[in-house]
């Protein structure tokens, strides 16, 4: 009997001999192993059945799936369940379904098996905007507090960018895919709170960060329902009912005879409880700012307000920090007495927001706070923060004289008069010409003193102390300068550091034209508003290349103030203080002077008290002879930089010349005196007074 060979294993390839290309024309490549049916006959419909099985895998089970069906051997047949041709044709019904789905009209059309078609749905593009709006409606909102006490709060944006990056980074799991990264969709500031919008699935990931530390400050994070701050009783909005109640609370808690505003134990006030002021954390945090806003409306000037309210009590309010009451320092900066007793202030960081505020504060109470036991030495810091403070926790910490001394910022080293060592009136002429021209014609000024190698930079110091005489509650905005500022503490990106150094006449001129117009005090009529120092600066690069050791120059440092001017009216607006340092060298400018480097630092107005010389009293006994000067003979090149001279050598020669002019000693004796006194003029003068009677005649210059 004829034996049918067994079928080879599924997927095996035929032997190489069967795949050899025989001569005689093109041959069809075998499609796979030979298959047989149950009877051992050659299965002619194996490929068709395989295709039908694959096509019906996601649909209903058809007749072609029944093993051994006789019809499967004889050609194409129709799937009775889906009406789809199983071989070689396209089913019109299936095509109709696909077209209807593509038109967005498939609401009542049952879906059949997925066709191998790339269907385009034109209607989708009209639904994109609607879906975006629906997605935004599904975003969840979160309220974040506590960041304003962080170190990042001093950033230009208040630390918002760093805070959002921190939340996204901490909320995202380490193994998250790109689509699962936590992202803040929107953010906005509301008082001392930041409201952020996130996807619903990201809500628990961020709220779990509650009490996490951010830049040294603990964060308060909670789900925000949207109607807490913007409801009909919103204290910020100031509805009639709420404003009436808050006004009544202020009136009831103000004692005109004592000039005391008693805001203690606000949580038990029945009127505030009745309007739901403590129903949520959000509303509670807005209470004191709202009260301060109403208080501001009672007065027309800062002087009236300072006279009316001398004392404030915030005792017994369970304050963990001053964040929720920070508005007090802006509304009542001239406060004399402040009570913060019986709260929950644990450390000095909780009070940091009021550091250097309340410059006239004389009496402060902090008893009953954990601060007393957790930071036993806190009194030392508090006394430094408030120079006028005399009584702390009902104990005297300074006498009246000590307070006056602290208020004038007496330093351990007395403030000395500025050192002005000009040469040939170069510095004096430059300063007298520079600032009037800077106020009136900056374009001409740059051409007069600056060249292609000159540099200029500007930085803003927002941390500098403000003058105690100012009546401004809030420092003027820095918007006109911030894009030019090169404060290296704030600007950390290298391209920004490089781009904010302006080199060359044209670049400096373009920068100056974007800055506000100014008016500086007249140097001759208001000299007390200026502090000018000038010192020799040897070793400047010689642009001509003639001196390998460099050329001599001057370093000029100025401290002063100016008004910004309204160009349209010609009237002054904001008053600011500045520090400016010039490096001057020989060049083609006016008087043979060029500006090598110009560095300008701007800060809030701080007055001129800081550089007023102090009475040193008995610190140094100065005889009348030291007040006069003596004509001396200085050899050519002495005190000037030259090849082979170190900077220290040149500096010592300059000191010797100065001492000789004050004492009449020769340069050799002056150098020896300075050497024994550690190269300090003050020490050398004191030594001279002690030994001058014993000095020989040759120690002094012979008058000519």
XYZ file of C-alpha atoms in Angstrom:
704
model
C 0.000 0.000 0.000
C 1.170 3.447 -0.841
C 2.446 5.097 2.361
C 2.068 8.770 2.957
C 5.204 10.246 4.478
C 4.736 12.038 7.806
C 4.401 15.821 7.712
C 7.553 17.698 8.645
C 7.548 19.826 11.826
C 5.630 23.077 11.596
C 7.773 25.971 10.462
C 10.736 23.851 9.300
C 12.385 24.728 6.039
C 12.694 22.255 3.153
C 16.092 20.778 2.400
C 18.516 22.886 0.345
C 18.120 20.509 -2.612
C 14.469 21.437 -2.960
C 15.374 25.118 -2.908
C 17.962 24.836 -5.674
C 17.155 26.904 -8.708
C 16.626 24.593 -11.652
C 17.202 25.688 -15.172
C 14.250 26.322 -17.421
C 12.626 29.493 -16.111
C 11.194 31.220 -13.104
C 9.886 28.977 -10.389
C 7.568 29.794 -7.515
C 9.313 29.749 -4.182
C 7.766 27.206 -1.829
C 5.478 28.910 0.697
C 6.293 26.542 3.532
C 6.101 22.884 4.512
C 3.686 20.519 2.800
C 0.504 20.053 4.839
C -1.897 17.085 4.750
C -5.401 16.613 6.093
C -6.706 13.898 8.433
C -6.959 11.374 5.602
C -3.354 11.916 4.566
C -4.291 13.757 1.371
C -2.587 16.995 0.348
C -4.397 19.911 1.986
C -5.067 22.449 -0.776
C -6.765 25.006 1.490
C -4.202 25.284 4.250
C -3.237 28.885 3.462
C -6.850 29.999 3.114
C -7.858 28.387 6.348
C -4.927 29.940 8.142
C -5.915 33.388 6.884
C -9.525 32.830 7.892
C -8.489 31.756 11.371
C -6.370 34.866 11.764
C -9.135 37.134 10.489
C -11.767 35.591 12.718
C -9.645 35.675 15.821
C -11.400 38.794 17.161
C -14.827 38.106 15.700
C -17.491 35.452 16.128
C -16.608 31.821 15.530
C -17.591 30.947 11.907
C -18.077 27.713 10.093
C -14.558 27.791 8.731
C -13.254 27.396 12.295
C -14.882 23.952 12.707
C -12.224 21.375 12.137
C -12.928 18.996 9.286
C -15.685 21.071 7.625
C -16.072 19.677 4.135
C -16.751 23.050 2.612
C -13.305 24.301 3.611
C -11.659 22.220 0.931
C -13.464 23.537 -2.109
C -12.765 27.268 -2.240
C -14.088 30.468 -0.757
C -17.160 30.492 1.398
C -18.992 33.177 3.366
C -18.724 33.535 7.124
C -22.336 33.147 8.144
C -21.983 35.198 11.297
C -20.223 38.284 9.943
C -21.287 38.288 6.269
C -17.614 38.839 5.426
C -16.006 37.208 2.472
C -13.243 35.029 3.763
C -11.056 35.080 0.677
C -10.155 37.509 -2.050
C -13.010 40.051 -1.738
C -14.098 43.098 0.337
C -17.322 42.942 2.288
C -19.523 45.990 1.437
C -21.185 45.906 4.868
C -17.836 46.100 6.674
C -16.721 48.946 4.418
C -19.921 50.845 5.204
C -19.238 50.495 8.923
C -15.736 51.852 8.487
C -16.956 54.855 6.497
C -19.653 55.679 9.032
C -17.161 55.485 11.859
C -14.793 57.780 9.960
C -17.586 60.353 9.642
C -18.254 60.245 13.374
C -21.750 58.736 12.841
C -21.172 55.349 14.395
C -23.377 55.833 17.445
C -25.845 53.147 16.351
C -23.585 51.106 14.140
C -22.283 47.904 15.751
C -18.535 47.455 15.433
C -17.374 44.404 13.564
C -13.898 42.931 13.387
C -11.183 45.580 12.996
C -10.211 45.996 9.340
C -6.676 46.462 8.181
C -7.362 50.054 7.103
C -5.887 53.378 8.163
C -9.098 55.228 8.819
C -9.014 59.043 9.005
C -11.681 60.743 11.082
C -12.207 64.310 9.861
C -14.641 65.073 12.655
C -11.924 64.617 15.308
C -10.274 67.996 14.760
C -13.470 69.820 15.665
C -13.549 68.002 19.004
C -9.980 68.783 20.108
C -10.747 72.172 21.675
C -13.803 70.789 23.435
C -11.756 67.907 24.830
C -9.073 70.366 26.078
C -11.726 72.385 27.891
C -13.153 69.239 29.406
C -9.663 68.160 30.506
C -9.095 71.519 32.222
C -12.425 71.187 33.950
C -11.232 67.872 35.341
C -7.960 69.307 36.719
C -7.640 69.247 40.473
C -6.351 72.233 42.422
C -3.881 72.187 45.296
C -2.981 74.997 47.698
C 0.642 75.307 48.861
C 1.831 77.478 51.749
C 5.009 77.932 53.733
C 7.337 78.599 50.795
C 7.455 82.328 51.525
C 9.579 81.566 54.584
C 12.066 79.564 52.518
C 15.480 80.651 51.312
C 14.130 80.627 47.753
C 11.642 83.395 48.621
C 14.391 85.955 48.003
C 14.523 85.010 44.317
C 13.081 87.536 41.850
C 10.001 85.355 41.306
C 9.553 84.657 45.009
C 10.797 81.084 44.576
C 7.741 79.988 42.538
C 9.749 78.358 39.745
C 11.949 76.433 42.174
C 8.920 75.376 44.216
C 7.046 73.991 41.188
C 10.151 72.111 40.066
C 10.551 70.705 43.591
C 6.943 69.475 43.703
C 7.130 67.876 40.257
C 10.419 66.172 41.050
C 9.401 64.828 44.454
C 5.930 63.687 43.321
C 7.179 61.728 40.296
C 8.131 58.090 41.053
C 11.684 57.163 40.120
C 10.526 54.463 37.688
C 7.804 56.581 36.035
C 7.496 56.586 32.271
C 7.396 59.820 30.277
C 3.605 59.871 30.213
C 3.413 59.395 33.982
C 5.624 62.365 34.904
C 3.879 64.730 37.312
C 3.434 68.159 35.768
C 1.851 71.336 37.144
C -0.552 72.555 34.464
C -1.271 76.023 35.856
C -0.283 78.110 38.869
C -1.276 81.421 40.427
C -0.461 83.351 43.572
C -3.226 84.188 46.026
C -1.864 86.141 48.968
C 0.757 83.995 50.662
C -0.550 80.837 48.942
C 0.230 79.228 45.592
C -2.695 77.546 43.821
C -1.610 74.882 41.309
C -3.659 72.743 38.897
C -2.743 69.109 38.226
C -4.270 65.993 36.691
C -6.615 64.070 39.011
C -4.254 61.109 39.132
C -1.438 63.411 40.323
C -3.445 64.864 43.227
C -2.447 62.245 45.864
C 1.158 62.277 44.651
C 1.534 65.965 45.497
C -0.650 66.161 48.606
C 1.494 63.469 50.209
C 4.328 66.022 50.192
C 2.599 67.954 52.988
C 5.142 68.962 55.662
C 8.079 68.276 53.322
C 11.009 70.681 53.718
C 11.621 73.064 50.829
C 14.695 75.332 50.986
C 14.648 75.208 54.775
C 10.903 75.736 55.207
C 8.085 73.281 55.906
C 5.353 73.225 53.256
C 1.618 73.101 53.968
C -0.074 71.299 51.067
C -3.793 70.502 50.815
C -6.503 69.807 48.261
C -8.051 73.118 47.225
C -11.746 73.060 46.290
C -11.822 76.423 44.584
C -14.600 78.091 46.523
C -12.698 78.677 49.730
C -10.978 81.860 48.632
C -13.447 83.083 46.059
C -16.771 82.453 47.718
C -19.330 85.143 48.464
C -17.722 85.582 51.864
C -14.202 86.009 50.484
C -12.426 88.386 52.801
C -10.195 89.559 49.997
C -13.161 90.497 47.902
C -14.528 92.421 50.804
C -18.273 91.769 50.610
C -20.420 94.204 52.540
C -21.172 91.782 55.337
C -17.576 90.630 55.797
C -16.127 94.134 55.579
C -18.661 95.397 58.086
C -17.759 92.647 60.548
C -14.005 93.148 60.151
C -14.350 96.899 60.557
C -16.358 96.341 63.732
C -13.691 93.952 65.034
C -10.954 96.513 64.428
C -12.930 99.277 66.119
C -13.726 97.112 69.122
C -10.129 95.957 69.543
C -8.501 99.389 69.234
C -7.733 101.385 72.392
C -7.177 105.007 71.419
C -5.919 106.000 74.869
C -3.109 103.415 74.725
C -2.809 103.533 70.943
C -3.007 99.751 71.109
C -4.447 97.385 68.494
C -5.293 94.168 70.336
C -5.357 91.248 67.882
C -4.778 88.593 70.510
C -6.736 85.321 70.647
C -8.573 85.996 67.384
C -9.681 82.367 67.154
C -12.168 82.846 69.993
C -13.731 86.053 68.680
C -17.492 85.313 68.317
C -18.029 87.722 65.443
C -15.236 86.152 63.408
C -16.494 82.672 64.196
C -20.026 83.565 63.066
C -18.858 84.588 59.581
C -16.785 81.405 59.238
C -13.382 83.024 59.275
C -11.827 79.875 60.725
C -13.803 77.320 58.729
C -10.831 76.671 56.435
C -7.116 77.296 56.592
C -7.363 79.463 53.482
C -9.863 81.888 54.985
C -8.022 82.000 58.276
C -4.756 82.978 56.553
C -6.481 85.954 54.926
C -7.792 87.438 58.158
C -4.847 89.642 59.187
C -4.110 90.851 55.618
C -7.782 91.848 55.321
C -7.655 93.662 58.655
C -4.515 95.527 57.568
C -6.171 96.507 54.308
C -9.114 97.991 56.184
C -6.743 99.698 58.624
C -4.909 101.309 55.707
C -8.167 102.788 54.472
C -8.621 104.670 57.765
C -5.540 106.861 57.204
C -4.340 109.088 54.395
C -0.637 109.278 55.321
C 1.937 106.982 56.903
C 2.585 109.572 59.604
C -1.048 109.513 60.755
C -0.994 105.741 60.955
C 2.319 105.667 62.843
C 0.956 108.168 65.349
C -2.340 106.311 65.854
C -0.973 102.769 66.385
C 2.094 102.373 68.570
C 1.441 98.886 69.946
C 0.040 95.617 68.575
C -0.708 92.368 70.403
C -0.788 89.048 68.512
C -0.640 86.918 71.657
C -2.397 83.567 71.881
C -2.988 82.984 68.151
C -1.139 79.638 67.868
C 1.223 81.138 65.284
C 3.903 78.716 64.064
C 5.463 81.434 61.902
C 4.753 85.035 60.994
C 3.719 84.116 57.422
C 0.002 84.701 57.966
C 0.601 88.021 59.765
C 3.502 89.282 57.638
C 1.343 92.130 56.310
C 1.681 93.817 59.703
C 5.254 94.918 58.896
C 4.126 96.587 55.677
C 1.139 98.353 57.208
C 2.745 99.407 60.511
C 6.517 99.663 59.888
C 6.979 102.278 62.658
C 5.554 100.060 65.404
C 7.037 100.621 68.881
C 5.681 97.684 70.904
C 4.842 94.133 69.739
C 3.478 91.198 71.742
C 3.949 87.692 70.262
C 3.647 85.781 73.518
C 1.919 82.383 73.955
C 2.209 81.257 70.337
C 3.959 78.247 68.775
C 7.117 79.907 67.464
C 9.790 77.208 67.693
C 12.884 78.842 66.215
C 14.291 82.052 64.804
C 13.472 80.956 61.275
C 9.787 81.393 62.141
C 10.527 85.111 62.657
C 12.956 85.564 59.779
C 10.404 87.409 57.648
C 10.512 90.294 60.134
C 14.272 90.474 60.392
C 15.430 94.082 59.863
C 11.801 95.243 59.932
C 10.265 97.417 62.680
C 13.388 99.594 62.918
C 11.764 101.658 65.700
C 10.641 98.673 67.798
C 11.585 99.245 71.455
C 9.595 96.545 73.300
C 9.110 92.920 72.168
C 7.476 90.032 74.051
C 8.204 86.436 72.991
C 7.554 84.608 76.259
C 5.416 81.484 76.197
C 6.856 80.200 72.893
C 8.818 76.951 72.389
C 11.587 79.226 71.131
C 12.611 79.972 74.721
C 13.612 76.384 75.480
C 14.623 75.140 72.026
C 16.886 78.121 71.220
C 18.201 79.413 74.561
C 20.483 81.990 72.894
C 17.744 83.548 70.751
C 17.911 86.851 72.630
C 21.361 87.622 71.223
C 20.052 87.394 67.659
C 16.848 89.284 68.377
C 18.811 92.201 69.841
C 20.908 92.354 66.655
C 17.817 92.269 64.431
C 16.195 95.294 66.067
C 18.693 98.106 66.798
C 16.150 100.201 68.740
C 15.048 97.334 70.996
C 15.467 98.083 74.705
C 13.061 95.670 76.425
C 12.694 91.975 75.582
C 10.201 89.879 77.557
C 9.863 92.745 80.049
C 13.621 92.729 80.715
C 15.967 95.530 79.743
C 18.508 94.441 77.138
C 19.894 97.886 76.256
C 20.159 101.275 77.853
C 18.955 104.360 76.023
C 22.532 105.330 75.137
C 23.257 101.821 73.856
C 20.142 102.008 71.746
C 21.234 105.266 70.153
C 24.628 103.750 69.477
C 23.096 100.640 67.890
C 20.705 102.733 65.795
C 23.612 104.590 64.226
C 25.218 101.246 63.367
C 28.405 101.653 65.385
C 30.732 98.879 64.295
C 33.499 97.245 66.382
C 35.943 99.051 64.087
C 34.989 102.739 63.992
C 33.909 104.242 60.692
C 36.808 106.287 59.420
C 36.804 109.119 56.960
C 37.159 108.109 53.312
C 40.699 107.775 51.959
C 41.095 110.007 48.938
C 44.533 109.641 47.351
C 44.138 111.461 44.070
C 46.936 112.107 41.610
C 47.048 115.370 39.676
C 43.320 115.905 40.401
C 42.468 113.140 37.933
C 39.775 111.544 40.139
C 38.275 114.861 41.235
C 37.922 116.071 37.642
C 36.450 112.762 36.506
C 33.781 112.644 39.228
C 32.765 116.268 38.701
C 32.326 115.654 34.975
C 30.842 112.166 35.066
C 27.623 112.374 37.084
C 26.166 115.592 35.615
C 26.769 114.093 32.163
C 25.245 110.753 33.216
C 22.077 112.609 34.255
C 21.850 114.708 31.086
C 23.674 113.157 28.104
C 24.739 109.528 28.473
C 25.523 109.052 24.789
C 28.154 111.800 24.843
C 29.528 110.503 28.127
C 30.240 107.025 26.774
C 32.143 108.507 23.829
C 34.147 110.734 26.176
C 35.484 108.132 28.634
C 34.789 104.621 27.290
C 36.440 102.703 24.447
C 36.172 99.312 22.755
C 37.786 97.516 25.724
C 35.790 99.229 28.504
C 33.292 97.122 30.445
C 30.136 97.935 32.415
C 27.965 95.770 34.632
C 24.919 96.387 36.801
C 23.586 94.395 39.747
C 20.701 94.794 42.181
C 21.098 94.178 45.905
C 17.612 93.546 47.291
C 18.937 92.500 50.718
C 20.551 95.802 51.676
C 19.065 97.541 54.747
C 16.742 100.455 54.084
C 17.103 103.882 55.646
C 15.254 104.425 58.900
C 14.035 107.834 57.721
C 12.049 106.466 54.789
C 8.254 106.589 54.932
C 7.788 104.168 52.065
C 6.104 100.920 53.104
C 7.359 99.010 50.114
C 10.553 99.400 48.113
C 10.023 100.642 44.551
C 9.914 98.059 41.813
C 13.124 96.907 40.124
C 11.413 96.029 36.832
C 13.417 98.594 34.859
C 16.724 97.040 35.951
C 16.120 93.351 36.601
C 16.813 92.175 33.028
C 20.228 93.848 33.156
C 21.172 92.744 36.667
C 24.273 90.570 37.034
C 23.955 89.740 40.716
C 26.058 86.568 40.764
C 24.244 85.284 43.850
C 20.995 85.249 41.882
C 22.244 84.701 38.319
C 23.775 81.233 38.123
C 23.366 80.441 34.412
C 26.714 80.938 32.627
C 25.301 82.444 29.391
C 23.370 85.009 31.450
C 26.508 85.921 33.403
C 28.441 86.506 30.208
C 25.711 88.365 28.338
C 25.226 90.903 31.142
C 28.757 92.265 30.931
C 28.612 95.092 28.401
C 31.870 95.673 26.524
C 32.607 98.548 24.188
C 31.200 102.029 23.727
C 28.176 101.030 21.666
C 27.105 98.153 23.929
C 27.406 100.287 27.085
C 25.560 103.148 25.447
C 22.651 100.911 24.408
C 22.422 99.520 27.951
C 22.388 102.981 29.552
C 19.639 104.216 27.232
C 17.289 101.508 28.581
C 17.779 102.595 32.213
C 15.568 105.256 33.859
C 16.627 108.900 33.805
C 18.342 110.028 36.994
C 19.275 113.064 39.044
C 22.244 112.859 41.436
C 22.858 115.370 44.269
C 25.217 118.234 43.497
C 28.657 117.323 44.759
C 29.500 120.869 45.842
C 26.260 121.828 47.608
C 25.389 118.394 49.101
C 28.721 116.702 49.830
C 27.283 114.852 52.850
C 25.295 112.640 50.461
C 28.481 111.348 48.865
C 31.280 109.077 50.007
C 34.210 108.986 47.564
C 37.445 107.045 47.930
C 40.376 106.991 45.544
C 43.447 104.770 45.657
C 46.327 104.029 43.342
C 46.024 100.817 41.348
C 49.302 99.758 39.731
C 49.766 97.088 37.091
C 46.893 97.868 34.728
C 47.334 96.282 31.282
C 48.972 98.646 28.822
C 46.832 98.582 25.671
C 49.672 100.150 23.676
C 51.982 97.282 24.611
C 54.867 99.615 25.512
C 55.046 98.684 29.213
C 55.364 94.990 30.030
C 54.829 95.675 33.736
C 51.605 97.527 33.103
C 50.652 101.123 33.814
C 49.430 102.922 36.892
C 45.760 103.644 37.401
C 43.189 104.648 39.989
C 40.372 102.784 41.685
C 37.496 105.126 42.509
C 34.705 103.910 44.810
C 31.576 106.012 45.323
C 28.524 105.609 47.549
C 25.546 107.886 47.158
C 21.939 108.261 46.114
C 19.844 109.522 43.234
C 16.266 110.128 42.185
C 14.677 108.526 39.161
C 13.080 111.228 37.034
C 9.765 111.235 35.209
C 10.769 112.451 31.738
C 7.272 113.710 30.888
C 6.922 115.917 33.973
C 10.544 116.411 35.013
C 9.665 115.525 38.614
C 11.511 112.979 40.796
C 9.878 109.618 41.474
C 11.809 106.807 43.207
C 14.810 107.434 45.424
C 17.541 104.795 45.450
C 21.058 104.309 46.809
C 24.006 103.123 44.765
C 27.593 101.931 45.022
C 29.784 102.442 41.967
C 33.389 101.429 41.361
C 35.510 102.749 38.497
C 38.938 101.615 37.426
C 40.597 104.509 35.574
C 43.647 104.224 33.372
C 45.506 106.306 30.811
C 43.695 106.594 27.491
C 42.227 108.862 24.835
C 39.338 110.201 26.906
C 38.923 113.638 28.442
C 42.108 114.580 30.303
C 43.851 111.458 28.954
C 41.638 109.170 31.074
C 39.704 106.053 30.047
C 37.300 103.919 32.069
C 38.695 100.416 32.193
C 35.885 98.957 34.270
C 32.598 100.341 35.637
C 30.576 98.301 38.159
C 27.268 99.732 39.416
C 25.300 98.258 42.335
C 21.769 99.505 43.053
C 19.868 99.065 46.317
C 16.917 100.488 48.201
C 17.527 103.927 49.631
C 19.573 103.588 52.801
C 20.582 107.133 53.658
C 24.120 108.394 54.270
C 24.516 107.606 57.970
C 26.605 104.490 57.305
C 29.697 106.360 56.069
C 29.691 109.300 58.453
C 32.980 109.223 60.396
C 32.652 108.384 64.056
C 34.313 110.205 66.911
C 37.095 107.809 67.815
C 37.703 109.582 71.127
C 40.630 107.998 72.902
C 41.171 105.282 70.337
C 44.031 107.267 68.853
C 45.658 110.351 70.262
C 46.473 112.618 67.364
C 48.686 115.621 67.931
C 48.239 118.887 66.061
C 51.489 118.192 64.244
C 49.799 115.299 62.455
C 47.199 117.583 60.953
C 49.750 119.493 58.865
C 51.643 118.281 55.836
C 55.314 118.644 54.997
C 56.883 119.173 51.605
C 59.002 116.178 50.711
C 61.204 115.135 47.829
C 60.041 111.967 46.116
C 62.472 110.300 43.681
C 61.258 109.689 40.148
C 59.355 106.399 39.902
C 59.016 106.012 43.674
C 55.519 104.693 44.483
C 54.852 103.786 40.858
C 54.683 100.376 39.251
C 57.640 99.287 37.185
C 59.208 96.142 35.817
C 60.441 93.976 38.685
C 58.301 95.696 41.349
C 55.626 93.670 43.078
C 52.255 95.163 43.941
C 53.128 94.926 47.647
C 56.372 96.842 47.083
C 54.545 99.639 45.291
C 51.894 99.795 48.021
C 54.556 100.083 50.726
C 56.263 102.928 48.876
C 52.967 104.774 48.608
C 52.433 104.384 52.367
C 55.926 105.706 53.015
C 55.195 108.816 50.947
C 51.960 109.392 52.877
C 53.690 109.018 56.242
C 56.499 111.349 55.190
C 54.050 114.090 54.195
C 52.404 113.852 57.633
C 55.579 113.650 59.724
C 58.355 115.268 57.668
C 60.518 112.135 58.022
C 62.614 110.915 55.162
C 61.314 108.025 53.099
C 63.837 105.636 54.634
C 62.782 106.446 58.195
C 59.108 106.360 57.224
C 59.589 102.919 55.675
C 61.302 101.613 58.806
C 58.564 103.069 61.021
C 55.866 101.456 58.893
C 57.671 98.122 58.928
C 57.758 98.094 62.736
C 54.042 99.039 62.853
C 52.844 96.330 60.474
C 52.540 98.718 57.517
C 49.604 100.643 58.946
C 49.511 104.445 58.868
C 47.685 104.693 62.202
C 50.210 102.520 64.030
C 53.146 104.308 62.443
C 51.772 107.716 63.491
C 51.313 106.519 67.057
C 54.899 105.203 67.136
C 56.201 108.453 65.672
C 54.553 110.480 68.454
C 56.310 108.345 71.055
C 59.846 108.536 69.607
C 59.982 111.765 67.592
C 61.765 113.643 70.376
C 64.646 111.144 70.226
C 65.011 111.071 66.442
C 68.197 112.555 64.951
C 68.048 115.542 62.593
C 68.904 113.369 59.583
C 65.577 111.542 60.100
C 63.770 114.578 58.697
C 63.786 116.358 55.377
C 65.803 119.569 55.365
C 63.528 122.498 54.412
C 64.498 124.077 51.138
